[in-house]
Amino acid sequence: MALQCGIVGLPNVGKSTLFNCLSNAKAQAANFPFCTIEPNVGVITVPDERLNKLAELVHPGRIVPTTVEIVDIAGLVKGASKGEGLGNKFLANIRETDAIIHVLRCFDDDNVTHVDGSVNPVRDKEIIDYELQLKDLETIESRIQKVQKQAQTGGDKAAKQAYDVLVKYKEALEQGKSARTVTFESKDEQKIARELFLLTSKPVMYVCNVDEASAVNGNKYVDMVREAVKDENAEILIVAAKTEADIAELETYEDRQMFLAEVGLEESGVSRLIKSAYKLLDLETFFTAGEMEVKAWTYRKGWKAPQCAGVIHTDFEKGFIRAEVIKYDDYIHYGSEAAVKEAGKLGVEGKEYVVQDGDIMHFRFNV
């Protein structure tokens, strides 16, 4: 399941530093690899302690973690929606991603020039929002022209629904609001909204890039961002990218943990960002555990057992009979699959079972 988060931001806010830190994530713990598909796309392992704990009990031949793709998108400038700078490429790259990691500069440094001359993360956020909103408005107005006549005079119910969705988006965008702030009640409207693939409808996480002193509690710039996005249903993460880069250079895990402790952090910002990106994509993990391998599998939150079986192989979904499910906490408590069965804690589930994050699954199928 190759789902992507795109890193966006103005020039010189720390996007590439952050991306390079992610590329060094392999150095931060065992089994956390990174590989480059293209110069600006990385496949990054999602840190998950549960995988390691299962492996300690099962002693498999190999451990296979789950991954997420991160795309470093070129810095945007004012006028991108009209093709300024790398505008068109920038917007096309965002459209291809499933979620957005928006990096905001929240540090003072006279040696790093700001494209607009001063540090103001809210203004920076609004520049990118404005460009994306303009592009979405252009898309909406084009669609309205196509369906308006049918909706108003043709008695076409589907056209009327589409028109109503488009008008609601148009009103929000003209008020300077992103599409993600608009909600729809009916499933039909939600389906129409999804199929528009609007840039500002994508889930977003704001990464406040701070100096080392602000790595734990943030600073005045972070407070500004919190206030600005309070109504957006967006996540905020504080990361000191320059400090993370220094940590990534250290040779041993012990040295890195010591550095983190000195800064006042229990976990690296890069690790937190990868986990948050995974969550932002509305993804969860189930496991398979056997002597050959302990493996983490990615699925969409809310998926049922047959859909998750299909993640392993399409035949598993087609011929699904049942799923044998062990809860992660039960596996850890009893120490083995056999002990779980003996305790009567192994569940047998059918096609309607909604898989839960951390489930250890064994699928029965027949094709």
Coordinates of C-alpha atoms in Angstrom, one line a residue:
M1 CA 0.0 0.0 0.0
A2 CA 2.2 2.8 -1.3
L3 CA 0.6 5.9 0.3
Q4 CA 2.5 9.2 0.4
C5 CA 2.9 12.2 2.6
G6 CA 4.3 15.3 0.9
I7 CA 6.6 17.7 2.8
V8 CA 5.8 21.2 1.7
G9 CA 6.8 24.7 2.8
L10 CA 8.4 27.9 1.7
P11 CA 12.1 27.9 0.8
N12 CA 14.6 27.8 3.7
V13 CA 12.1 26.6 6.4
G14 CA 14.0 23.3 6.9
K15 CA 12.1 20.9 4.6
S16 CA 15.3 19.4 3.1
T17 CA 17.0 19.2 6.5
L18 CA 14.0 17.3 7.8
F19 CA 13.9 15.0 4.7
N20 CA 17.6 14.3 5.1
C21 CA 17.0 13.4 8.8
L22 CA 14.3 11.0 7.7
S23 CA 16.8 9.5 5.3
N24 CA 19.1 8.8 8.2
A25 CA 16.3 7.2 10.2
K26 CA 17.9 3.8 9.6
A27 CA 20.7 4.9 11.9
Q28 CA 18.3 5.6 14.8
A29 CA 17.3 2.1 15.5
A30 CA 17.7 -1.4 14.1
N31 CA 15.5 -2.4 11.2
F32 CA 14.5 1.2 10.3
P33 CA 15.7 1.3 6.7
F34 CA 15.2 4.1 4.2
C35 CA 15.6 3.9 0.4
T36 CA 15.2 6.4 -2.3
I37 CA 12.8 5.7 -5.2
E38 CA 13.5 9.1 -6.9
P39 CA 15.8 11.9 -5.8
N40 CA 13.0 13.3 -3.6
V41 CA 11.0 10.2 -2.6
G42 CA 11.9 8.0 0.4
V43 CA 10.4 4.8 1.7
I44 CA 10.7 5.0 5.5
T45 CA 10.1 2.4 8.1
V46 CA 7.4 3.1 10.7
P47 CA 8.9 2.6 14.2
D48 CA 6.8 0.1 16.1
E49 CA 8.0 -1.4 19.4
R50 CA 5.2 -4.0 19.2
L51 CA 7.0 -5.6 16.3
N52 CA 10.2 -6.0 18.3
K53 CA 8.4 -7.4 21.3
L54 CA 6.6 -10.0 19.2
A55 CA 10.0 -11.0 17.6
E56 CA 11.5 -11.5 21.1
L57 CA 8.8 -14.1 21.8
V58 CA 8.6 -15.8 18.4
H59 CA 12.4 -15.7 17.4
P60 CA 11.5 -15.5 13.7
G61 CA 13.9 -15.8 10.8
R62 CA 13.3 -12.1 9.9
I63 CA 11.4 -9.1 11.0
V64 CA 9.5 -7.1 8.4
P65 CA 8.3 -3.6 9.4
T66 CA 5.7 -1.5 7.7
T67 CA 6.6 1.6 5.7
V68 CA 5.3 5.0 4.5
E69 CA 6.5 7.1 1.5
I70 CA 7.7 10.7 2.1
V71 CA 8.1 13.1 -0.8
D72 CA 10.2 16.2 -0.5
I73 CA 8.3 18.7 -2.7
A74 CA 10.2 21.8 -4.0
G75 CA 9.7 25.0 -2.1
L76 CA 6.7 27.0 -3.1
V77 CA 6.6 30.8 -3.8
K78 CA 3.9 33.4 -4.1
G79 CA 2.1 33.0 -7.5
A80 CA 2.6 29.2 -7.6
S81 CA -1.1 28.8 -8.6
K82 CA -0.3 30.9 -11.7
G83 CA 2.8 28.9 -12.5
E84 CA 5.4 31.1 -10.7
G85 CA 8.7 29.4 -9.7
L86 CA 8.1 25.6 -9.8
G87 CA 4.4 26.3 -9.2
N88 CA 2.8 23.9 -11.7
K89 CA 5.2 21.0 -10.7
F90 CA 4.7 21.8 -7.0
L91 CA 0.9 21.6 -7.3
A92 CA 1.0 18.5 -9.4
N93 CA 3.3 16.8 -6.8
I94 CA 0.9 17.7 -4.0
R95 CA -2.1 16.4 -5.9
E96 CA -0.4 13.0 -6.1
T97 CA 0.1 12.7 -2.3
D98 CA -2.4 11.4 0.2
A99 CA -1.5 13.8 3.0
I100 CA 0.6 16.9 3.6
I101 CA 3.4 17.6 6.1
H102 CA 3.6 21.4 6.2
V103 CA 6.9 22.6 7.6
L104 CA 6.9 26.1 9.2
R105 CA 9.9 28.0 10.3
C106 CA 9.6 28.7 14.0
F107 CA 13.2 29.7 14.8
D108 CA 15.4 32.8 14.6
D109 CA 18.7 32.6 12.9
D110 CA 20.5 35.5 11.2
N111 CA 22.5 33.0 9.1
V112 CA 19.4 31.5 7.4
T113 CA 17.7 34.1 5.3
H114 CA 13.9 34.1 5.1
V115 CA 12.3 34.4 1.7
D116 CA 10.1 37.2 3.0
G117 CA 12.6 38.9 5.2
S118 CA 11.3 38.0 8.7
V119 CA 10.1 35.0 10.7
N120 CA 6.3 34.7 10.8
P121 CA 5.0 31.1 10.5
V122 CA 1.4 32.1 10.3
R123 CA 2.1 34.3 7.3
D124 CA 4.1 31.5 5.7
K125 CA 1.3 29.1 6.3
E126 CA -1.2 31.5 4.7
I127 CA 0.9 32.0 1.6
I128 CA 0.8 28.3 0.9
D129 CA -2.8 28.0 1.9
Y130 CA -3.7 30.9 -0.4
E131 CA -2.0 29.3 -3.4
L132 CA -3.6 25.9 -2.9
Q133 CA -7.0 27.5 -2.3
L134 CA -6.7 29.5 -5.5
K135 CA -6.0 26.3 -7.5
D136 CA -8.9 24.6 -5.8
L137 CA -11.2 27.5 -6.5
E138 CA -10.2 27.3 -10.2
T139 CA -11.1 23.6 -10.2
I140 CA -14.4 24.2 -8.5
E141 CA -15.5 27.1 -10.8
S142 CA -14.6 24.9 -13.8
R143 CA -16.8 22.1 -12.5
I144 CA -19.7 24.5 -11.6
Q145 CA -19.8 25.6 -15.2
K146 CA -20.3 22.0 -16.4
V147 CA -23.1 21.0 -14.0
Q148 CA -24.9 24.3 -13.2
K149 CA -27.4 24.2 -16.1
Q150 CA -28.3 20.5 -15.5
A151 CA -28.7 21.1 -11.8
Q152 CA -30.9 24.1 -12.1
T153 CA -33.1 23.2 -15.1
G154 CA -32.7 19.6 -16.0
G155 CA -34.2 17.9 -12.9
D156 CA -31.0 15.8 -12.7
K157 CA -30.7 14.7 -9.0
A158 CA -27.0 13.7 -9.2
A159 CA -26.2 17.0 -10.9
K160 CA -28.1 18.9 -8.2
Q161 CA -26.1 17.1 -5.5
A162 CA -22.8 17.8 -7.2
Y163 CA -23.7 21.4 -7.7
D164 CA -24.6 21.8 -4.0
V165 CA -21.3 20.3 -3.0
L166 CA -19.4 22.6 -5.4
V167 CA -21.2 25.7 -4.2
K168 CA -20.4 24.9 -0.5
Y169 CA -16.7 24.5 -1.3
K170 CA -16.8 27.7 -3.4
E171 CA -18.2 29.7 -0.5
A172 CA -15.5 28.4 1.9
L173 CA -12.6 28.9 -0.5
E174 CA -13.8 32.5 -1.3
Q175 CA -13.7 33.1 2.5
G176 CA -10.0 32.0 2.6
K177 CA -10.9 28.6 4.2
S178 CA -9.4 25.3 3.1
A179 CA -11.7 22.5 1.7
R180 CA -10.9 20.3 4.7
T181 CA -12.9 22.7 6.9
V182 CA -16.1 21.8 5.0
T183 CA -18.2 18.8 6.1
F184 CA -21.0 16.9 4.4
E185 CA -23.7 14.8 6.1
S186 CA -24.8 12.4 3.4
K187 CA -22.6 9.5 2.0
D188 CA -23.4 10.7 -1.6
E189 CA -22.1 14.2 -0.9
Q190 CA -19.0 12.8 0.8
K191 CA -18.3 10.6 -2.3
I192 CA -18.7 13.6 -4.6
A193 CA -16.4 15.6 -2.4
R194 CA -13.7 12.9 -2.4
E195 CA -13.8 12.5 -6.2
L196 CA -12.9 16.2 -6.6
F197 CA -9.4 15.5 -5.3
L198 CA -9.0 19.1 -4.0
L199 CA -5.6 20.1 -2.8
T200 CA -6.8 21.7 0.4
S201 CA -9.0 18.7 1.4
K202 CA -6.0 16.5 2.1
P203 CA -5.2 15.9 5.8
V204 CA -2.4 18.1 7.1
M205 CA 0.2 18.0 9.8
Y206 CA 2.0 21.3 10.7
V207 CA 5.6 20.7 11.7
C208 CA 7.0 23.6 13.6
N209 CA 10.8 23.6 13.0
V210 CA 12.3 25.1 16.2
D211 CA 15.7 25.7 17.7
E212 CA 17.1 23.2 20.2
A213 CA 16.1 25.2 23.2
S214 CA 12.4 25.0 22.1
A215 CA 12.4 21.3 21.1
V216 CA 10.4 20.2 24.2
N217 CA 7.9 23.0 24.9
G218 CA 7.9 25.1 21.7
N219 CA 8.1 28.9 21.7
K220 CA 6.1 32.0 20.8
Y221 CA 6.1 31.0 17.1
V222 CA 4.6 27.6 17.9
D223 CA 1.9 29.3 20.0
M224 CA 1.1 31.5 17.0
V225 CA 0.6 28.4 14.8
R226 CA -1.5 26.7 17.4
E227 CA -3.8 29.6 17.6
A228 CA -4.0 29.9 13.8
V229 CA -4.9 26.3 13.1
K230 CA -7.2 25.6 16.1
D231 CA -10.3 25.2 13.9
E232 CA -8.6 23.1 11.2
N233 CA -8.7 19.7 12.8
A234 CA -5.0 19.4 12.0
E235 CA -2.1 18.0 14.0
I236 CA 0.9 20.0 15.2
L237 CA 4.3 18.5 15.8
I238 CA 7.4 20.3 17.2
V239 CA 10.7 19.2 15.7
A240 CA 14.2 20.7 15.9
A241 CA 15.4 19.6 12.5
K242 CA 19.0 20.9 12.9
T243 CA 19.3 19.1 16.3
E244 CA 17.8 15.9 14.7
A245 CA 20.4 16.2 12.0
D246 CA 23.1 16.3 14.7
I247 CA 21.6 13.3 16.4
A248 CA 21.5 11.3 13.2
E249 CA 25.3 11.8 12.8
L250 CA 26.0 10.0 16.1
E251 CA 27.3 6.4 15.7
T252 CA 25.6 4.4 18.4
Y253 CA 22.0 4.1 19.7
E254 CA 23.3 4.8 23.2
D255 CA 24.9 8.1 22.1
R256 CA 21.7 9.2 20.4
Q257 CA 19.6 8.4 23.4
M258 CA 22.0 10.3 25.6
F259 CA 21.8 13.3 23.3
L260 CA 18.0 13.1 23.3
A261 CA 18.0 13.0 27.1
E262 CA 20.2 16.1 27.3
V263 CA 17.7 18.0 25.1
G264 CA 14.8 16.7 27.3
L265 CA 13.2 14.3 24.7
E266 CA 12.3 10.6 25.2
E267 CA 11.9 10.0 21.5
S268 CA 13.5 11.6 18.4
G269 CA 11.3 14.1 16.5
V270 CA 11.9 12.1 13.3
S271 CA 10.5 8.9 14.9
R272 CA 7.5 10.9 16.2
L273 CA 7.0 12.5 12.7
I274 CA 7.0 9.1 10.9
K275 CA 4.5 7.7 13.4
S276 CA 2.3 10.8 13.0
A277 CA 2.5 10.7 9.2
Y278 CA 1.3 7.1 9.3
K279 CA -1.6 8.1 11.6
L280 CA -2.3 11.1 9.4
L281 CA -2.9 8.8 6.4
D282 CA -5.6 7.0 8.6
L283 CA -3.5 3.9 8.6
E284 CA -3.2 1.1 11.2
T285 CA -1.1 -2.1 11.6
F286 CA -2.0 -5.7 12.0
F287 CA 0.7 -8.4 12.5
T288 CA 1.4 -12.0 11.3
A289 CA 3.7 -14.0 13.6
G290 CA 5.5 -17.2 12.8
E291 CA 8.9 -18.9 12.8
M292 CA 9.7 -17.7 9.3
E293 CA 8.9 -14.0 10.0
V294 CA 7.1 -11.5 12.2
K295 CA 5.6 -9.0 9.8
A296 CA 3.7 -5.7 10.1
W297 CA 0.9 -5.0 7.6
T298 CA -0.6 -1.7 6.7
Y299 CA -4.4 -1.3 6.4
R300 CA -6.9 1.5 6.4
K301 CA -8.6 2.2 9.7
G302 CA -12.1 0.6 9.7
W303 CA -11.3 -2.2 7.2
K304 CA -12.9 -5.6 7.7
A305 CA -11.1 -8.9 7.9
P306 CA -11.4 -9.9 4.2
Q307 CA -10.0 -6.5 3.1
C308 CA -7.0 -7.0 5.4
A309 CA -6.6 -10.5 4.2
G310 CA -6.3 -9.0 0.7
V311 CA -3.4 -6.9 1.8
I312 CA -1.4 -10.1 2.1
H313 CA -2.7 -11.7 -1.1
T314 CA -5.8 -11.1 -3.3
D315 CA -6.5 -14.9 -3.1
F316 CA -6.9 -14.5 0.7
E317 CA -9.7 -12.0 0.2
K318 CA -11.4 -13.9 -2.6
G319 CA -11.5 -17.2 -0.7
F320 CA -11.8 -15.7 2.8
I321 CA -13.4 -18.2 5.3
R322 CA -12.5 -16.8 8.7
A323 CA -9.8 -15.0 10.6
E324 CA -8.1 -16.2 13.8
V325 CA -7.3 -13.2 15.9
I326 CA -5.1 -12.7 18.9
K327 CA -5.1 -9.4 20.7
Y328 CA -1.5 -8.0 21.0
D329 CA -1.7 -7.5 24.8
D330 CA -2.9 -11.2 25.2
Y331 CA 0.0 -12.4 23.0
I332 CA 2.5 -10.5 25.2
H333 CA 0.8 -11.6 28.4
Y334 CA 0.7 -15.3 27.6
G335 CA 3.9 -15.4 25.6
S336 CA 3.0 -17.7 22.7
E337 CA 0.2 -18.6 20.4
A338 CA -0.2 -22.0 22.0
A339 CA -0.6 -20.4 25.5
V340 CA -3.1 -17.9 24.1
K341 CA -5.2 -20.8 22.7
E342 CA -5.0 -22.7 26.0
A343 CA -6.3 -19.7 27.8
G344 CA -9.2 -19.4 25.5
K345 CA -8.2 -16.0 24.2
L346 CA -8.0 -16.8 20.5
G347 CA -10.9 -15.3 18.6
V348 CA -12.5 -16.7 15.5
E349 CA -14.0 -13.9 13.4
G350 CA -16.1 -13.7 10.2
K351 CA -16.4 -11.3 7.3
E352 CA -17.9 -8.5 9.3
Y353 CA -15.1 -8.3 11.8
V354 CA -13.5 -4.8 11.9
V355 CA -9.7 -5.3 12.4
Q356 CA -8.2 -3.5 15.3
D357 CA -4.8 -1.9 15.5
G358 CA -2.3 -4.4 16.8
D359 CA -4.3 -7.5 16.0
I360 CA -2.2 -10.6 15.3
M361 CA -4.1 -12.3 12.4
H362 CA -4.1 -15.8 10.8
F363 CA -6.5 -16.0 7.8
R364 CA -8.2 -19.2 6.6
F365 CA -9.1 -19.2 2.9
N366 CA -10.0 -21.5 0.1
V367 CA -9.7 -20.7 -3.7

